[in-house]
Tab-separated table of C-alpha atoms in Angstrom:
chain	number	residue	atom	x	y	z
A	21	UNK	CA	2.860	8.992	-20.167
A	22	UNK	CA	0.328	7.025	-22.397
A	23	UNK	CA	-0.560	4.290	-19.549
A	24	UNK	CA	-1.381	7.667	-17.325
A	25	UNK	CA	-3.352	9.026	-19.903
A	26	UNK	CA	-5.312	5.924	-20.112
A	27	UNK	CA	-5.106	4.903	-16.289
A	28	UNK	CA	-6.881	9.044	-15.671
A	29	UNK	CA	-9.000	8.631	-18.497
A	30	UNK	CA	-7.924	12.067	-19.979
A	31	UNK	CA	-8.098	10.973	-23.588
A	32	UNK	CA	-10.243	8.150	-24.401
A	33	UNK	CA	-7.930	5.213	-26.191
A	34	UNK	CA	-9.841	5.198	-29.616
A	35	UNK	CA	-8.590	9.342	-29.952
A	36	UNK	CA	-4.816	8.473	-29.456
A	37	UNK	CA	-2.731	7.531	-32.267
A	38	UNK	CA	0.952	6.352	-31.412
A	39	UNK	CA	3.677	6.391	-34.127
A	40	UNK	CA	6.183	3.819	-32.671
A	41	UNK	CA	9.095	2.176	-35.952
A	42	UNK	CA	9.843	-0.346	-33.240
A	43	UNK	CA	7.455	-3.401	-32.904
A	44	UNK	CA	7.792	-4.454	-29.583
A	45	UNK	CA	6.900	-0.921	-28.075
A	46	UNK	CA	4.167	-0.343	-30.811
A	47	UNK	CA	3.087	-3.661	-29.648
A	48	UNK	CA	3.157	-2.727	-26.134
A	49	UNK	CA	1.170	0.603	-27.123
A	50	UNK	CA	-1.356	-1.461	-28.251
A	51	UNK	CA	-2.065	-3.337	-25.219
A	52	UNK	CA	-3.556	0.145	-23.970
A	53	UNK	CA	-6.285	0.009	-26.643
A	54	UNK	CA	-4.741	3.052	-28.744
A	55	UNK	CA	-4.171	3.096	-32.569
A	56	UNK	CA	-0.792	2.039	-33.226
A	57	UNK	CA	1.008	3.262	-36.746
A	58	UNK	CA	4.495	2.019	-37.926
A	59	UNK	CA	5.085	5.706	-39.660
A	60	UNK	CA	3.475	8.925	-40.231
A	61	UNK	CA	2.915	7.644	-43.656
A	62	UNK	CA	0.604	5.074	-42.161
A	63	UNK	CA	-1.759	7.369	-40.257
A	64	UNK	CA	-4.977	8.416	-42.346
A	65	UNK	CA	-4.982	11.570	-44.739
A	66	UNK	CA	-7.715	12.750	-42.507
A	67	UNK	CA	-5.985	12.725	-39.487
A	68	UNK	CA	-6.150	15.930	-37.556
A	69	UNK	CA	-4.922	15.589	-33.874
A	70	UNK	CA	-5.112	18.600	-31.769
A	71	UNK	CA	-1.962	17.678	-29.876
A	72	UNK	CA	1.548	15.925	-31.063
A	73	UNK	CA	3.707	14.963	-28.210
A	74	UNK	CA	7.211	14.344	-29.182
A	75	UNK	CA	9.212	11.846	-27.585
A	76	UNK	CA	12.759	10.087	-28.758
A	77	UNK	CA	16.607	10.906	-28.814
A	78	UNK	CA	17.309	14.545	-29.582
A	79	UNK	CA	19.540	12.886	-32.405
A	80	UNK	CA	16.290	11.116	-34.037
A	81	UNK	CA	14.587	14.276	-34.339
A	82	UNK	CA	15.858	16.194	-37.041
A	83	UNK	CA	15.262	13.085	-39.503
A	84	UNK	CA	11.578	12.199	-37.789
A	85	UNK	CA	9.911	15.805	-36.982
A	86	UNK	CA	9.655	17.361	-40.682
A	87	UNK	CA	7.416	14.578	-41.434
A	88	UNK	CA	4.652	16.329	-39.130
A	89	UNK	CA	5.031	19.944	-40.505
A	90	UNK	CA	1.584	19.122	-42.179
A	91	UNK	CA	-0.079	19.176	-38.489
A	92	UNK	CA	1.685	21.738	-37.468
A	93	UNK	CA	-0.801	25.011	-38.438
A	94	UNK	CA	-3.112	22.980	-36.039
A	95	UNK	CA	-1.648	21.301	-33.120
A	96	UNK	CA	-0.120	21.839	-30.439
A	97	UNK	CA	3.526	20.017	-30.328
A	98	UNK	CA	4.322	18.877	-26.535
A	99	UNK	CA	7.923	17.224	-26.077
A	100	UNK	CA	9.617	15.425	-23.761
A	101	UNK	CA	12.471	14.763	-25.483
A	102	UNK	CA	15.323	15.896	-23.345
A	103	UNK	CA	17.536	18.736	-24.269
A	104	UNK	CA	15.731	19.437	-27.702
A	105	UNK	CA	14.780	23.333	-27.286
A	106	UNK	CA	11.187	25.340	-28.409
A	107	UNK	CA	13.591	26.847	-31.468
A	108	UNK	CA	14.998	23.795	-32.485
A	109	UNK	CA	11.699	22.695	-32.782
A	110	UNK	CA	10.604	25.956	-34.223
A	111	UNK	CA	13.467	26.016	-36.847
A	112	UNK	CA	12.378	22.349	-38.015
A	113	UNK	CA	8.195	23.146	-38.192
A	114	UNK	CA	7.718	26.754	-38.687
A	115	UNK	CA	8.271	29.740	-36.397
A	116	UNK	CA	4.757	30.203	-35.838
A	117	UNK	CA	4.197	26.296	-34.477
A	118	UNK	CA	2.688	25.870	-31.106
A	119	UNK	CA	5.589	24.376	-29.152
A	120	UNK	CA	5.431	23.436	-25.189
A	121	UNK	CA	9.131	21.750	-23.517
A	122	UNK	CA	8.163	19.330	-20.599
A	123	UNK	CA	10.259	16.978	-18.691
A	124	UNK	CA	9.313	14.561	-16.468
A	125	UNK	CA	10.494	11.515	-14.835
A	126	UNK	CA	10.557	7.786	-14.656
A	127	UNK	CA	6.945	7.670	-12.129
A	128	UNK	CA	4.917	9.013	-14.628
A	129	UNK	CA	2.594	6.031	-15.125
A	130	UNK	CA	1.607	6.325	-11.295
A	131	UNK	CA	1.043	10.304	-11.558
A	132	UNK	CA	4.176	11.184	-9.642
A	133	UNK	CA	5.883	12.580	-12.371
A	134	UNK	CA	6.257	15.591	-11.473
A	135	UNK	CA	6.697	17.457	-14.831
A	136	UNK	CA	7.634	20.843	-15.642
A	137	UNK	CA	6.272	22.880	-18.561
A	138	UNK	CA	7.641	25.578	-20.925
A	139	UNK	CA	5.203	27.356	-23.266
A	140	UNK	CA	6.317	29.640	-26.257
A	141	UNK	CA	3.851	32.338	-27.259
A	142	UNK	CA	2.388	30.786	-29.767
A	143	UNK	CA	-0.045	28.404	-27.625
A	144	UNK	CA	-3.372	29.315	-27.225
A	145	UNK	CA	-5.375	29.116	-23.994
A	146	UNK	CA	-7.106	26.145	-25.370
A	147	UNK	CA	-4.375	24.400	-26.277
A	148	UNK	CA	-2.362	25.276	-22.951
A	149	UNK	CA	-5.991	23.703	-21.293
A	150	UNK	CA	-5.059	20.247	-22.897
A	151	UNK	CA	-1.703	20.449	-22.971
A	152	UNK	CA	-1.579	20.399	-19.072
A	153	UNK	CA	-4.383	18.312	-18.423
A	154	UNK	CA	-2.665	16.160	-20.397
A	155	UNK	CA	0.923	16.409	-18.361
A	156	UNK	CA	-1.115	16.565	-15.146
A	157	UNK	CA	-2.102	13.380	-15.310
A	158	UNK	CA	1.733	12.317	-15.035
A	159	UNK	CA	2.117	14.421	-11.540
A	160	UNK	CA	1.553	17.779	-10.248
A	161	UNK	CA	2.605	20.351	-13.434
A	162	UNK	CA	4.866	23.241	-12.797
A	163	UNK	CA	5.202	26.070	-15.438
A	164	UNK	CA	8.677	27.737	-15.958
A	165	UNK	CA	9.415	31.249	-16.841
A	166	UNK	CA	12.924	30.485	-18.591
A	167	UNK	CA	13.268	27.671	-20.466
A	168	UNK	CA	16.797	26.942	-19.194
A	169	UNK	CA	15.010	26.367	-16.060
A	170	UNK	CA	14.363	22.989	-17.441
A	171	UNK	CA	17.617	21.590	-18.085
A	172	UNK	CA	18.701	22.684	-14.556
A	173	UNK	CA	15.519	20.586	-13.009
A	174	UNK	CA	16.264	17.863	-14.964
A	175	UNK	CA	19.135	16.241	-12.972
A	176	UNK	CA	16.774	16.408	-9.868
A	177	UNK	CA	13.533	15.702	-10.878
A	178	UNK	CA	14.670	12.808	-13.473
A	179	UNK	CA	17.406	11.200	-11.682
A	180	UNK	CA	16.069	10.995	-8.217
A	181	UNK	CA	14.493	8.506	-8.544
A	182	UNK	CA	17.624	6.011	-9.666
A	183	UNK	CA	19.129	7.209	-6.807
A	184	UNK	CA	16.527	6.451	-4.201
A	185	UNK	CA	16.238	2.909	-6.032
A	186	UNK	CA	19.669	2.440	-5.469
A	187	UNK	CA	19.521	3.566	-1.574
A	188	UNK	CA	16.254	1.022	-1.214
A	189	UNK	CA	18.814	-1.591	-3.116
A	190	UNK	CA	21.409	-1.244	-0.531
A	191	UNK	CA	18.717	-0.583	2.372
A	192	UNK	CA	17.426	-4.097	1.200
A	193	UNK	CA	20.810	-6.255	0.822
A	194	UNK	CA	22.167	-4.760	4.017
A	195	UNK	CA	18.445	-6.025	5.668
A	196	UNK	CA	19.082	-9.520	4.543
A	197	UNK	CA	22.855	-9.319	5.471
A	198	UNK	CA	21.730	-9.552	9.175
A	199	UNK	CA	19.115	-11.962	9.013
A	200	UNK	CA	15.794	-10.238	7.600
A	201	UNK	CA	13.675	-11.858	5.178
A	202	UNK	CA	14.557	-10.013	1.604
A	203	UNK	CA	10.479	-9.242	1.227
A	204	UNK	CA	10.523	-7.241	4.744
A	205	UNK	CA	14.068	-5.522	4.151
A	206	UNK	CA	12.407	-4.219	0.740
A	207	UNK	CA	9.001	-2.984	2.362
A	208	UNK	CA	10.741	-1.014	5.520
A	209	UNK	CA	12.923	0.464	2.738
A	210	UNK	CA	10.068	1.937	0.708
A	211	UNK	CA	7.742	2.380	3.913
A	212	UNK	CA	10.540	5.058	5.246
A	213	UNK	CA	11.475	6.203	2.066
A	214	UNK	CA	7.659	7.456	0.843
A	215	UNK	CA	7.336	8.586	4.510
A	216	UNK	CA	10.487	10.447	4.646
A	217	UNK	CA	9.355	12.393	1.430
A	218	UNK	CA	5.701	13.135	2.809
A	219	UNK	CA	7.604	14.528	5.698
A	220	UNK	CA	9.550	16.677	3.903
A	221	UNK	CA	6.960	18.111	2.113
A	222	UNK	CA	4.135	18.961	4.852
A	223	UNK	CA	6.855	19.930	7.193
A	224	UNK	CA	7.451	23.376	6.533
A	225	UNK	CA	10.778	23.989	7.990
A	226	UNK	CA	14.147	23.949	6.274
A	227	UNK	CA	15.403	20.001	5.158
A	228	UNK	CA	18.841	20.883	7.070
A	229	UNK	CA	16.516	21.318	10.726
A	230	UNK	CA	14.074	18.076	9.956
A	231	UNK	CA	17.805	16.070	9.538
A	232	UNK	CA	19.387	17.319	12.614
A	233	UNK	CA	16.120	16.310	14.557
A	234	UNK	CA	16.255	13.059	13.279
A	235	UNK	CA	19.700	12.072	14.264
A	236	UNK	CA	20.461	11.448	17.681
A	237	UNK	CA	24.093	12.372	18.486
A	238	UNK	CA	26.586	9.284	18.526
A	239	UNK	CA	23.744	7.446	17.145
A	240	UNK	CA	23.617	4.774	13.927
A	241	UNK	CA	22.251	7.687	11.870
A	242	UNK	CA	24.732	9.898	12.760
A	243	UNK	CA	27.524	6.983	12.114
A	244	UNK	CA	26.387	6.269	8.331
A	245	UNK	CA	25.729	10.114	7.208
A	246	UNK	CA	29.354	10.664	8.561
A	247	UNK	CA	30.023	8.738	5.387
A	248	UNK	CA	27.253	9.649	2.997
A	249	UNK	CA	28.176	13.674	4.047
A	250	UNK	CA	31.812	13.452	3.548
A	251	UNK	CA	33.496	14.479	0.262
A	252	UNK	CA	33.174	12.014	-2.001
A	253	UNK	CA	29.886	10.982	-0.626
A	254	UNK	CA	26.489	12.409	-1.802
C-alpha cells in the first residue's frame, strides 16, 4: 500500500510516518523516502496524523493498538489487518473512534488491488474523502453495506491471485516441457491470462456463455477442463 501511495503521489513521503519493530521492513520503508519509527514511543509528541492505517496479525493487535488511543479523538483508523472487526477495534480505542475495515490483495503496489471498504458511523465525510483516496490508489474501491461482506470477499479477492500464479507456473513448465523457450512460455501465460480477465469484464454476458464459446467441442480446451471441472478439480 505505501509504494502505491508514493508511486500516485496521494500523500507526499515527508507526511507519512511508518511504525515498523522489524528492521529490514522499516529499512525497506525507508527506501520510499517516508519517516521510519522503531515504536510509537519514537514518533514526536507533536505528532498529529489525520489517518492511522493498521496493518499486522490480528494476534499482534491487542498488545500494539492501545498504544495509539492518544490519536484516536483525531484520526481516522483504516485496517487491513484481516479478520480484526470495527468493534474489536472499537473495544480497544474507544467506542466513539473513527474505524474503516478494508481488505485488499497482493497487487496493490500496481493499483490492482481491488480493495473493499467498511465504514462505521463514526467517520466523517472528510475523513471518508482521504480514507478512499487513500485505498484507491491500491485499485478500484468498493464500499460494503455489512461488514461480514468482507470476510466472504476475502477468499476471492485475496487469494486469486496465488492461484492464477500457480496456473501461469504450470502454463510455463508445461511450455518448456515441449520445447518453448521458458521466457516465451511465461509471456503467452500472462498475455492470455490479463486478456482473459479484460474479457471477462467488458463482456457483459454470463462467465458460464464466454467459456462455452471458447471451447470447441472435442478440442484441447475441452480435454484439460474435463479435468480442472471434475470433482476434485477447481
Amino acid at each position: 500500500m505505501l509504494q502505491g501511495w508514493v508511486a500516485a503521489k496521494v500523500v507526499p513521503p515527508n507526511q507519512i510516518s511508518v511504525v515498523e519493530p522489524a528492521d529490514d521492513w522499516r529499512h525497506r520503508a525507508g527506501l520510499l523516502g517516508v519517516h521510519c519509527f522503531a515504536s510509537v514511543k519514537a514518533l514526536s509528541d507533536a505528532a498529529a496524523p489525520d489517518a492511522v492505517v493498521i496493518t499486522g496479525q490480528s494476534p499482534d493487535l491487542e498488545t500494539a493498538l492501545p498504544q495509539y488511543r492518544a490519536l484516536a479523538p483525531r484520526a481516522v483508523f483504516i485496517s487491513v489487518a484481516a479478520g480484526v472487526t470495527v468493534a474489536r477495534i472499537e473495544g480497544v480505542l474507544g467506542g466513539a473512534t473513527s474505524v474503516i475495515c478494508a481488505a485488499s490483495s497482493m497487487p496493490v503496489p500496481v493499483g490492482q488491488g481491488s480493495p473493499l471498504m467498511y465504514v462505521n458511523k463514526h467517520v466523517s465525510g472528510r475523513q471518508l474523502d482521504l480514507s478512499a483516496a487513500l485505498v484507491r490508489s491500491c485499485g478500484s474501491v468498493r464500499v460494503v453495506d455489512d461488514e461480514s461482506q468482507i470476510d466472504t470477499a476475502t477468499p476471492i479477492s485475496g487469494s486469486v491471485p496465488a492461484y492464477v500464479f500457480y496456473l501461469i507456473e504450470c502454463l510455463q513448465s508445461a511450455g518448456q516441457h515441449q520445447g518453448l523457450p521458458g521466457e516465451m512460455a511465461l509471456a503467452l501465460a500472462c498475455e492470455r491470462a490479463d486478456d482473459a480477465a479484460r474479457l471477462a469484464m467488458a463482456a457483459g454476458v454470463p462467465q458460464e456463455k464466454q467459456r462455452r464459446h471458447t471451447t470447441s467441442p472435442y478440442g484441447t480446451i475441452a480435454a484439460a477442463l474435463s479435468i480442472l471441472m471434475a470433482n476434485a478439480g477447481l
